[in-house]
Amino acid sequence: MPSRAALFLVLTVRAGGEPVVRELLGDLAGLVRSVGFRRPEDRLTCVAGVGAQVWGRLYEGPRPAGLHPFRELRGARHTAPSTPGDLVFHIRAQQADLCFELGSLVTRRLAGAAAVVDECQGFTYFDQRDLLGFVDGTENPEGNPALDAVHIGEEDPEFAGGSYLIVQKYLHDLDSWDRIGSDEQERVIGRTKLSDLELPDGVQAPDSHVAVNQVVDEDGEEQQIYRANMPFGSLGRGEYGTYFAGYCRTPDVTEQMLRNMFLGTGEATHDRILDFSTAVTGSLFHIPTADFLEDGPGPAAVDASLRLPGRDGSLGIGSLRTAPVEPE
């Protein structure tokens, strides 16, 4: 059963806050157990990720091979911005109260050491649909293919078992979207709206979301990521959107998808969904294994003057070790 609620927290770490952050990351699995035991059937999980600019401040030794700041993509019509982010916490459960409780414990522990720069509470919308009305995550891999797509392997042995996560917040222009009607919406997405079937060759537009997001390697094999997207919204602010969360064993695959979307392909100038959905954030993180978070190398050397005063099918990354692999 997919998680029905999610909380995404992106934070920046202040100078001197590194010891507090390391301690929190080491304790995270215990915090998840402490909150989750109250209702184990709601399957509370949390993934923690570390950004490129703070990695060397937290850990000594080599860094993950694919870790770098999110690269802004500026196309002819649309831009994928790069926004600040040193830490990410992706919290999931069947009920929002568990997500909120764990998020509250995390942010209180990090008070004064790190600041929240983006917070997004996601929810399940009907039968796994986004607010545009289409099923999201249809092509997510399952089982062993999902593990292969997500886990770093022997290509970076010191960080094997970890992953990479790119997050972006997209805001939808629902008024413009509704005006084009269902038939045209299906051509934009590349799938039928009601039955969630991919449009056949000859009907599929080259600038559809489905077509643009297909990435193949030099052998013609399609490359996959695991999408954990969630809808979010605020009626008072008139905000309706999708929080994109793409896990992959290398950021190269997700970055190629984004380049196709924003910079275009040989057949399309851009992903047409961007005419109705605007990216407002973008960050890239390495997701260490739970063992690494609990006992990572270090601590990295920090100037003492900057120290704060007083202070069964799982993805198997971070503290998501016990969480089922399932489409979001």
mmCIF file of C-alpha atoms in Angstrom:
data_model
loop_
_atom_site.group_PDB
_atom_site.id
_atom_site.type_symbol
_atom_site.label_atom_id
_atom_site.label_comp_id
_atom_site.label_asym_id
_atom_site.label_seq_id
_atom_site.Cartn_x
_atom_site.Cartn_y
_atom_site.Cartn_z
ATOM 1 C CA MET A 1 0.000 0.000 0.000
ATOM 2 C CA PRO A 2 1.509 3.386 -0.976
ATOM 3 C CA SER A 3 2.160 5.962 1.717
ATOM 4 C CA ARG A 4 -0.748 8.387 1.929
ATOM 5 C CA ALA A 5 1.143 11.280 3.525
ATOM 6 C CA ALA A 6 4.595 12.773 3.170
ATOM 7 C CA LEU A 7 6.619 15.642 4.564
ATOM 8 C CA PHE A 8 9.618 17.057 2.702
ATOM 9 C CA LEU A 9 12.032 19.265 4.630
ATOM 10 C CA VAL A 10 15.022 21.000 3.027
ATOM 11 C CA LEU A 11 17.450 22.811 5.338
ATOM 12 C CA THR A 12 20.691 24.757 5.203
ATOM 13 C CA VAL A 13 23.349 24.223 7.894
ATOM 14 C CA ARG A 14 24.777 27.292 9.639
ATOM 15 C CA ALA A 15 28.490 27.589 10.346
ATOM 16 C CA GLY A 16 29.220 25.791 13.595
ATOM 17 C CA GLY A 17 26.119 23.629 13.409
ATOM 18 C CA GLU A 18 27.929 20.597 12.014
ATOM 19 C CA PRO A 19 28.274 18.636 15.310
ATOM 20 C CA VAL A 20 24.553 19.026 16.023
ATOM 21 C CA VAL A 21 23.682 17.862 12.507
ATOM 22 C CA ARG A 22 25.961 14.813 12.719
ATOM 23 C CA GLU A 23 24.464 13.839 16.057
ATOM 24 C CA LEU A 24 20.914 14.174 14.736
ATOM 25 C CA LEU A 25 21.673 12.115 11.631
ATOM 26 C CA GLY A 26 23.202 9.403 13.804
ATOM 27 C CA ASP A 27 20.094 9.329 15.993
ATOM 28 C CA LEU A 28 17.566 9.503 13.168
ATOM 29 C CA ALA A 29 16.769 5.792 12.978
ATOM 30 C CA GLY A 30 16.033 5.795 16.708
ATOM 31 C CA LEU A 31 13.718 8.787 16.353
ATOM 32 C CA VAL A 32 11.811 7.005 13.590
ATOM 33 C CA ARG A 33 11.377 3.953 15.832
ATOM 34 C CA SER A 34 10.297 6.088 18.794
ATOM 35 C CA VAL A 35 7.539 7.793 16.841
ATOM 36 C CA GLY A 36 6.567 4.881 14.614
ATOM 37 C CA PHE A 37 6.060 2.301 17.368
ATOM 38 C CA ARG A 38 2.872 4.115 18.402
ATOM 39 C CA ARG A 39 1.151 2.950 15.219
ATOM 40 C CA PRO A 40 3.398 0.475 13.385
ATOM 41 C CA GLU A 41 0.631 -0.273 10.894
ATOM 42 C CA ASP A 42 1.057 3.280 9.514
ATOM 43 C CA ARG A 43 4.648 2.477 8.506
ATOM 44 C CA LEU A 44 6.528 5.662 9.333
ATOM 45 C CA THR A 45 9.820 5.994 7.423
ATOM 46 C CA CYS A 46 12.377 8.724 6.837
ATOM 47 C CA VAL A 47 15.147 9.209 4.293
ATOM 48 C CA ALA A 48 17.889 11.747 5.023
ATOM 49 C CA GLY A 49 20.143 13.241 2.378
ATOM 50 C CA VAL A 50 23.244 15.453 2.423
ATOM 51 C CA GLY A 51 24.083 18.122 -0.157
ATOM 52 C CA ALA A 52 27.399 18.797 -1.860
ATOM 53 C CA GLN A 53 28.201 22.080 -0.144
ATOM 54 C CA VAL A 54 27.936 20.671 3.378
ATOM 55 C CA TRP A 55 29.356 17.183 2.802
ATOM 56 C CA GLY A 56 32.974 18.119 3.509
ATOM 57 C CA ARG A 57 31.919 19.982 6.649
ATOM 58 C CA LEU A 58 30.266 16.863 8.055
ATOM 59 C CA TYR A 59 32.455 13.987 6.879
ATOM 60 C CA GLU A 60 36.128 13.354 6.276
ATOM 61 C CA GLY A 61 37.526 11.262 3.455
ATOM 62 C CA PRO A 62 36.173 10.706 -0.061
ATOM 63 C CA ARG A 63 32.825 12.030 -1.158
ATOM 64 C CA PRO A 64 30.192 10.251 -3.269
ATOM 65 C CA ALA A 65 31.245 10.279 -6.918
ATOM 66 C CA GLY A 66 28.010 11.800 -8.222
ATOM 67 C CA LEU A 67 27.487 14.442 -5.550
ATOM 68 C CA HIS A 68 27.458 18.034 -6.777
ATOM 69 C CA PRO A 69 25.174 21.067 -6.467
ATOM 70 C CA PHE A 70 21.998 20.944 -8.525
ATOM 71 C CA ARG A 71 22.733 22.507 -11.921
ATOM 72 C CA GLU A 72 20.338 25.167 -13.128
ATOM 73 C CA LEU A 73 18.824 24.470 -16.537
ATOM 74 C CA ARG A 74 17.826 27.540 -18.529
ATOM 75 C CA GLY A 75 15.948 26.690 -21.689
ATOM 76 C CA ALA A 76 14.475 28.918 -24.363
ATOM 77 C CA ARG A 77 11.149 29.126 -22.503
ATOM 78 C CA HIS A 78 11.498 27.437 -19.111
ATOM 79 C CA THR A 79 14.051 27.290 -16.280
ATOM 80 C CA ALA A 80 14.823 24.675 -13.645
ATOM 81 C CA PRO A 81 16.314 26.783 -10.839
ATOM 82 C CA SER A 82 18.982 25.656 -8.404
ATOM 83 C CA THR A 83 18.010 26.547 -4.834
ATOM 84 C CA PRO A 84 19.796 26.164 -1.464
ATOM 85 C CA GLY A 85 19.743 22.820 0.274
ATOM 86 C CA ASP A 86 22.270 21.128 2.602
ATOM 87 C CA LEU A 87 19.946 18.514 4.102
ATOM 88 C CA VAL A 88 16.734 16.844 3.010
ATOM 89 C CA PHE A 89 14.344 14.738 5.077
ATOM 90 C CA HIS A 90 11.726 12.742 3.180
ATOM 91 C CA ILE A 91 9.232 11.491 5.760
ATOM 92 C CA ARG A 92 6.396 9.120 4.810
ATOM 93 C CA ALA A 93 3.525 7.393 6.619
ATOM 94 C CA GLN A 94 -0.094 6.424 6.180
ATOM 95 C CA GLN A 95 -1.182 9.341 8.373
ATOM 96 C CA ALA A 96 0.068 12.931 8.385
ATOM 97 C CA ASP A 97 0.311 13.193 12.183
ATOM 98 C CA LEU A 98 3.235 10.751 12.308
ATOM 99 C CA CYS A 99 5.061 12.719 9.608
ATOM 100 C CA PHE A 100 4.459 15.945 11.493
ATOM 101 C CA GLU A 101 5.612 14.519 14.819
ATOM 102 C CA LEU A 102 8.862 13.180 13.398
ATOM 103 C CA GLY A 103 9.473 16.402 11.457
ATOM 104 C CA SER A 104 8.912 18.378 14.634
ATOM 105 C CA LEU A 105 11.473 16.296 16.537
ATOM 106 C CA VAL A 106 14.020 16.693 13.737
ATOM 107 C CA THR A 107 13.641 20.465 13.395
ATOM 108 C CA ARG A 108 13.674 21.022 17.152
ATOM 109 C CA ARG A 109 16.883 19.030 17.460
ATOM 110 C CA LEU A 110 18.401 21.134 14.676
ATOM 111 C CA ALA A 111 17.179 24.502 16.001
ATOM 112 C CA GLY A 112 20.026 27.008 15.814
ATOM 113 C CA ALA A 113 22.175 24.599 13.786
ATOM 114 C CA ALA A 114 20.126 24.460 10.579
ATOM 115 C CA ALA A 115 17.286 26.472 9.075
ATOM 116 C CA VAL A 116 14.319 25.128 7.114
ATOM 117 C CA VAL A 117 14.321 26.715 3.643
ATOM 118 C CA ASP A 118 11.543 24.585 2.154
ATOM 119 C CA GLU A 119 8.731 22.598 3.751
ATOM 120 C CA CYS A 120 6.116 20.704 1.794
ATOM 121 C CA GLN A 121 3.360 18.472 3.138
ATOM 122 C CA GLY A 122 2.152 16.055 0.490
ATOM 123 C CA PHE A 123 -0.967 13.946 0.334
ATOM 124 C CA THR A 124 -2.392 11.135 -1.751
ATOM 125 C CA TYR A 125 -4.933 12.430 -4.253
ATOM 126 C CA PHE A 126 -7.577 9.853 -5.137
ATOM 127 C CA ASP A 127 -6.013 6.874 -6.984
ATOM 128 C CA GLN A 128 -2.385 8.088 -6.967
ATOM 129 C CA ARG A 129 -3.142 11.068 -9.222
ATOM 130 C CA ASP A 130 -1.477 14.452 -9.325
ATOM 131 C CA LEU A 131 -3.496 17.661 -9.219
ATOM 132 C CA LEU A 132 -3.468 17.739 -13.028
ATOM 133 C CA GLY A 133 -5.704 14.675 -12.836
ATOM 134 C CA PHE A 134 -3.278 12.023 -14.148
ATOM 135 C CA VAL A 135 -1.854 8.977 -12.366
ATOM 136 C CA ASP A 136 1.704 9.709 -11.264
ATOM 137 C CA GLY A 137 4.442 7.080 -10.958
ATOM 138 C CA THR A 138 2.924 4.545 -13.382
ATOM 139 C CA GLU A 139 6.312 3.509 -14.756
ATOM 140 C CA ASN A 140 8.088 3.148 -11.417
ATOM 141 C CA PRO A 141 10.175 -0.021 -11.288
ATOM 142 C CA GLU A 142 9.198 -2.633 -8.707
ATOM 143 C CA GLY A 143 11.039 -5.333 -6.775
ATOM 144 C CA ASN A 144 14.631 -6.057 -7.819
ATOM 145 C CA PRO A 145 14.545 -3.627 -10.772
ATOM 146 C CA ALA A 146 13.672 -0.879 -8.302
ATOM 147 C CA LEU A 147 16.599 -1.803 -6.071
ATOM 148 C CA ASP A 148 18.931 -1.862 -9.078
ATOM 149 C CA ALA A 149 17.692 1.527 -10.257
ATOM 150 C CA VAL A 150 18.057 3.151 -6.837
ATOM 151 C CA HIS A 151 21.135 1.589 -5.207
ATOM 152 C CA ILE A 152 24.683 2.707 -5.866
ATOM 153 C CA GLY A 153 26.690 -0.385 -6.749
ATOM 154 C CA GLU A 154 30.303 -1.343 -7.252
ATOM 155 C CA GLU A 155 30.858 1.703 -9.450
ATOM 156 C CA ASP A 156 31.357 3.631 -6.158
ATOM 157 C CA PRO A 157 32.056 0.904 -3.580
ATOM 158 C CA GLU A 158 32.619 3.174 -0.574
ATOM 159 C CA PHE A 159 29.043 4.426 -0.950
ATOM 160 C CA ALA A 160 27.422 1.232 -2.242
ATOM 161 C CA GLY A 161 23.869 0.818 -1.009
ATOM 162 C CA GLY A 162 23.255 4.546 -0.908
ATOM 163 C CA SER A 163 21.397 6.587 -3.477
ATOM 164 C CA TYR A 164 20.888 10.055 -4.947
ATOM 165 C CA LEU A 165 17.785 12.190 -4.655
ATOM 166 C CA ILE A 166 16.775 15.213 -6.706
ATOM 167 C CA VAL A 167 13.840 17.242 -5.409
ATOM 168 C CA GLN A 168 11.902 19.988 -7.165
ATOM 169 C CA LYS A 169 8.714 21.829 -6.326
ATOM 170 C CA TYR A 170 6.417 22.458 -9.306
ATOM 171 C CA LEU A 171 3.474 24.880 -9.211
ATOM 172 C CA HIS A 172 0.587 24.194 -11.598
ATOM 173 C CA ASP A 173 -1.489 26.745 -13.498
ATOM 174 C CA LEU A 174 -4.760 24.848 -13.182
ATOM 175 C CA ASP A 175 -6.853 27.547 -14.838
ATOM 176 C CA SER A 176 -4.811 27.311 -18.057
ATOM 177 C CA TRP A 177 -4.698 23.534 -17.738
ATOM 178 C CA ASP A 178 -8.467 23.195 -17.444
ATOM 179 C CA ARG A 179 -9.061 25.451 -20.442
ATOM 180 C CA ILE A 180 -7.344 23.087 -22.918
ATOM 181 C CA GLY A 181 -9.695 20.176 -22.151
ATOM 182 C CA SER A 182 -9.105 16.477 -21.524
ATOM 183 C CA ASP A 183 -8.143 15.444 -25.073
ATOM 184 C CA GLU A 184 -5.382 18.028 -25.292
ATOM 185 C CA GLN A 185 -4.267 17.246 -21.737
ATOM 186 C CA GLU A 186 -3.766 13.637 -22.786
ATOM 187 C CA ARG A 187 -1.557 14.776 -25.676
ATOM 188 C CA VAL A 188 0.513 16.892 -23.250
ATOM 189 C CA ILE A 189 1.038 14.011 -20.822
ATOM 190 C CA GLY A 190 1.148 11.161 -23.348
ATOM 191 C CA ARG A 191 -1.293 8.964 -21.452
ATOM 192 C CA THR A 192 -5.056 8.599 -21.264
ATOM 193 C CA LYS A 193 -6.552 10.392 -18.315
ATOM 194 C CA LEU A 194 -9.165 7.894 -17.166
ATOM 195 C CA SER A 195 -7.538 4.534 -17.906
ATOM 196 C CA ASP A 196 -3.875 5.626 -17.562
ATOM 197 C CA LEU A 197 -2.777 3.957 -20.797
ATOM 198 C CA GLU A 198 0.224 5.232 -22.730
ATOM 199 C CA LEU A 199 -0.719 6.709 -26.088
ATOM 200 C CA PRO A 200 0.391 4.530 -29.018
ATOM 201 C CA ASP A 201 3.151 5.370 -31.495
ATOM 202 C CA GLY A 202 1.861 7.715 -34.140
ATOM 203 C CA VAL A 203 -0.405 9.410 -31.613
ATOM 204 C CA GLN A 204 2.261 10.099 -28.987
ATOM 205 C CA ALA A 205 3.535 13.671 -29.448
ATOM 206 C CA PRO A 206 7.338 14.087 -29.370
ATOM 207 C CA ASP A 207 6.988 16.887 -26.770
ATOM 208 C CA SER A 208 4.698 14.880 -24.478
ATOM 209 C CA HIS A 209 5.827 14.292 -20.914
ATOM 210 C CA VAL A 210 6.058 10.534 -21.541
ATOM 211 C CA ALA A 211 8.143 10.884 -24.705
ATOM 212 C CA VAL A 212 10.561 13.467 -23.353
ATOM 213 C CA ASN A 213 11.269 11.516 -20.157
ATOM 214 C CA GLN A 214 12.442 8.343 -21.882
ATOM 215 C CA VAL A 215 16.207 7.996 -21.414
ATOM 216 C CA VAL A 216 18.173 5.119 -22.950
ATOM 217 C CA ASP A 217 21.839 4.158 -22.649
ATOM 218 C CA GLU A 218 24.284 3.487 -25.475
ATOM 219 C CA ASP A 219 22.884 -0.050 -25.798
ATOM 220 C CA GLY A 220 19.339 1.224 -26.201
ATOM 221 C CA GLU A 221 18.266 0.064 -22.723
ATOM 222 C CA GLU A 222 15.825 2.375 -20.969
ATOM 223 C CA GLN A 223 17.216 3.919 -17.792
ATOM 224 C CA GLN A 224 14.904 4.146 -14.793
ATOM 225 C CA ILE A 225 14.487 6.204 -11.660
ATOM 226 C CA TYR A 226 12.119 5.750 -8.723
ATOM 227 C CA ARG A 227 9.643 8.628 -8.404
ATOM 228 C CA ALA A 228 8.183 9.370 -4.976
ATOM 229 C CA ASN A 229 6.199 12.423 -6.086
ATOM 230 C CA MET A 230 3.388 13.853 -3.981
ATOM 231 C CA PRO A 231 0.667 16.427 -4.649
ATOM 232 C CA PHE A 232 0.457 19.468 -2.371
ATOM 233 C CA GLY A 233 -1.623 22.600 -2.254
ATOM 234 C CA SER A 234 -2.819 25.674 -0.401
ATOM 235 C CA LEU A 235 -6.322 26.915 -1.124
ATOM 236 C CA GLY A 236 -5.728 30.249 0.592
ATOM 237 C CA ARG A 237 -2.613 31.009 -1.453
ATOM 238 C CA GLY A 238 -4.048 29.479 -4.608
ATOM 239 C CA GLU A 239 -1.057 27.128 -4.901
ATOM 240 C CA TYR A 240 -1.433 23.707 -6.483
ATOM 241 C CA GLY A 241 1.535 21.565 -7.280
ATOM 242 C CA THR A 242 3.610 18.414 -7.412
ATOM 243 C CA TYR A 243 6.682 17.816 -5.273
ATOM 244 C CA PHE A 244 9.035 15.813 -7.467
ATOM 245 C CA ALA A 245 11.348 13.383 -5.667
ATOM 246 C CA GLY A 246 13.463 11.231 -7.957
ATOM 247 C CA TYR A 247 15.726 8.515 -6.538
ATOM 248 C CA CYS A 248 18.456 6.952 -8.672
ATOM 249 C CA ARG A 249 21.808 5.179 -8.298
ATOM 250 C CA THR A 250 23.369 8.058 -10.269
ATOM 251 C CA PRO A 251 22.088 11.590 -10.740
ATOM 252 C CA ASP A 252 23.063 11.334 -14.417
ATOM 253 C CA VAL A 253 19.784 9.657 -15.363
ATOM 254 C CA THR A 254 17.511 12.148 -13.610
ATOM 255 C CA GLU A 255 19.600 15.047 -14.884
ATOM 256 C CA GLN A 256 19.253 13.795 -18.467
ATOM 257 C CA MET A 257 15.484 13.633 -18.032
ATOM 258 C CA LEU A 258 15.499 17.215 -16.788
ATOM 259 C CA ARG A 259 17.712 18.356 -19.653
ATOM 260 C CA ASN A 260 15.236 16.788 -22.064
ATOM 261 C CA MET A 261 12.382 18.557 -20.320
ATOM 262 C CA PHE A 262 13.890 22.028 -20.094
ATOM 263 C CA LEU A 263 16.428 22.155 -22.921
ATOM 264 C CA GLY A 264 14.606 19.926 -25.368
ATOM 265 C CA THR A 265 15.427 16.936 -27.545
ATOM 266 C CA GLY A 266 16.023 16.595 -31.259
ATOM 267 C CA GLU A 267 12.261 16.436 -31.803
ATOM 268 C CA ALA A 268 10.940 18.735 -29.067
ATOM 269 C CA THR A 269 11.936 22.183 -27.834
ATOM 270 C CA HIS A 270 10.796 21.318 -24.299
ATOM 271 C CA ASP A 271 8.417 19.130 -22.311
ATOM 272 C CA ARG A 272 5.017 20.633 -22.958
ATOM 273 C CA ILE A 273 3.923 20.026 -19.378
ATOM 274 C CA LEU A 274 6.188 22.946 -18.449
ATOM 275 C CA ASP A 275 3.746 25.299 -20.173
ATOM 276 C CA PHE A 276 1.421 24.542 -17.262
ATOM 277 C CA SER A 277 3.825 23.584 -14.455
ATOM 278 C CA THR A 278 6.653 25.821 -13.190
ATOM 279 C CA ALA A 279 9.685 24.585 -11.255
ATOM 280 C CA VAL A 280 10.431 26.871 -8.301
ATOM 281 C CA THR A 281 13.067 24.836 -6.419
ATOM 282 C CA GLY A 282 15.812 22.329 -7.259
ATOM 283 C CA SER A 283 18.352 20.501 -5.083
ATOM 284 C CA LEU A 284 20.458 17.333 -5.294
ATOM 285 C CA PHE A 285 21.453 15.126 -2.351
ATOM 286 C CA HIS A 286 23.345 11.928 -1.615
ATOM 287 C CA ILE A 287 21.340 9.470 0.493
ATOM 288 C CA PRO A 288 23.787 7.575 2.723
ATOM 289 C CA THR A 289 23.043 4.140 4.110
ATOM 290 C CA ALA A 290 21.700 3.880 7.646
ATOM 291 C CA ASP A 291 25.062 2.499 8.809
ATOM 292 C CA PHE A 292 26.884 5.489 7.344
ATOM 293 C CA LEU A 293 24.549 7.956 9.079
ATOM 294 C CA GLU A 294 25.054 6.211 12.395
ATOM 295 C CA ASP A 295 28.836 5.962 12.133
ATOM 296 C CA GLY A 296 30.163 8.101 9.286
ATOM 297 C CA PRO A 297 33.854 9.084 9.002
ATOM 298 C CA GLY A 298 34.823 12.113 10.962
ATOM 299 C CA PRO A 299 33.842 14.364 12.365
ATOM 300 C CA ALA A 300 35.272 16.726 9.773
ATOM 301 C CA ALA A 301 37.495 19.414 11.207
ATOM 302 C CA VAL A 302 35.509 22.489 12.227
ATOM 303 C CA ASP A 303 36.915 25.777 13.474
ATOM 304 C CA ALA A 304 36.298 25.729 17.234
ATOM 305 C CA SER A 305 35.328 29.386 17.160
ATOM 306 C CA LEU A 306 32.335 28.490 14.995
ATOM 307 C CA ARG A 307 30.915 25.806 17.260
ATOM 308 C CA LEU A 308 27.467 26.449 18.651
ATOM 309 C CA PRO A 309 27.277 26.866 22.431
ATOM 310 C CA GLY A 310 25.964 23.935 24.443
ATOM 311 C CA ARG A 311 25.853 21.726 21.863
ATOM 312 C CA ASP A 312 11.262 -7.246 2.896
ATOM 313 C CA GLY A 313 11.528 -5.281 -0.317
ATOM 314 C CA SER A 314 12.914 -2.060 1.010
ATOM 315 C CA LEU A 315 14.856 0.579 -0.810
ATOM 316 C CA GLY A 316 17.430 0.022 1.957
ATOM 317 C CA ILE A 317 18.739 3.595 1.986
ATOM 318 C CA GLY A 318 19.009 5.857 5.000
ATOM 319 C CA SER A 319 16.352 5.064 7.572
ATOM 320 C CA LEU A 320 13.983 3.844 4.846
ATOM 321 C CA ARG A 321 15.538 0.439 5.413
ATOM 322 C CA THR A 322 12.236 -1.134 6.516
ATOM 323 C CA ALA A 323 9.970 0.722 4.100
ATOM 324 C CA PRO A 324 8.341 -1.185 1.235
ATOM 325 C CA VAL A 325 9.183 -0.276 -2.341
ATOM 326 C CA GLU A 326 5.972 1.032 -3.839
ATOM 327 C CA PRO A 327 4.833 3.611 -6.366
ATOM 328 C CA GLU A 328 3.934 7.016 -5.048
#
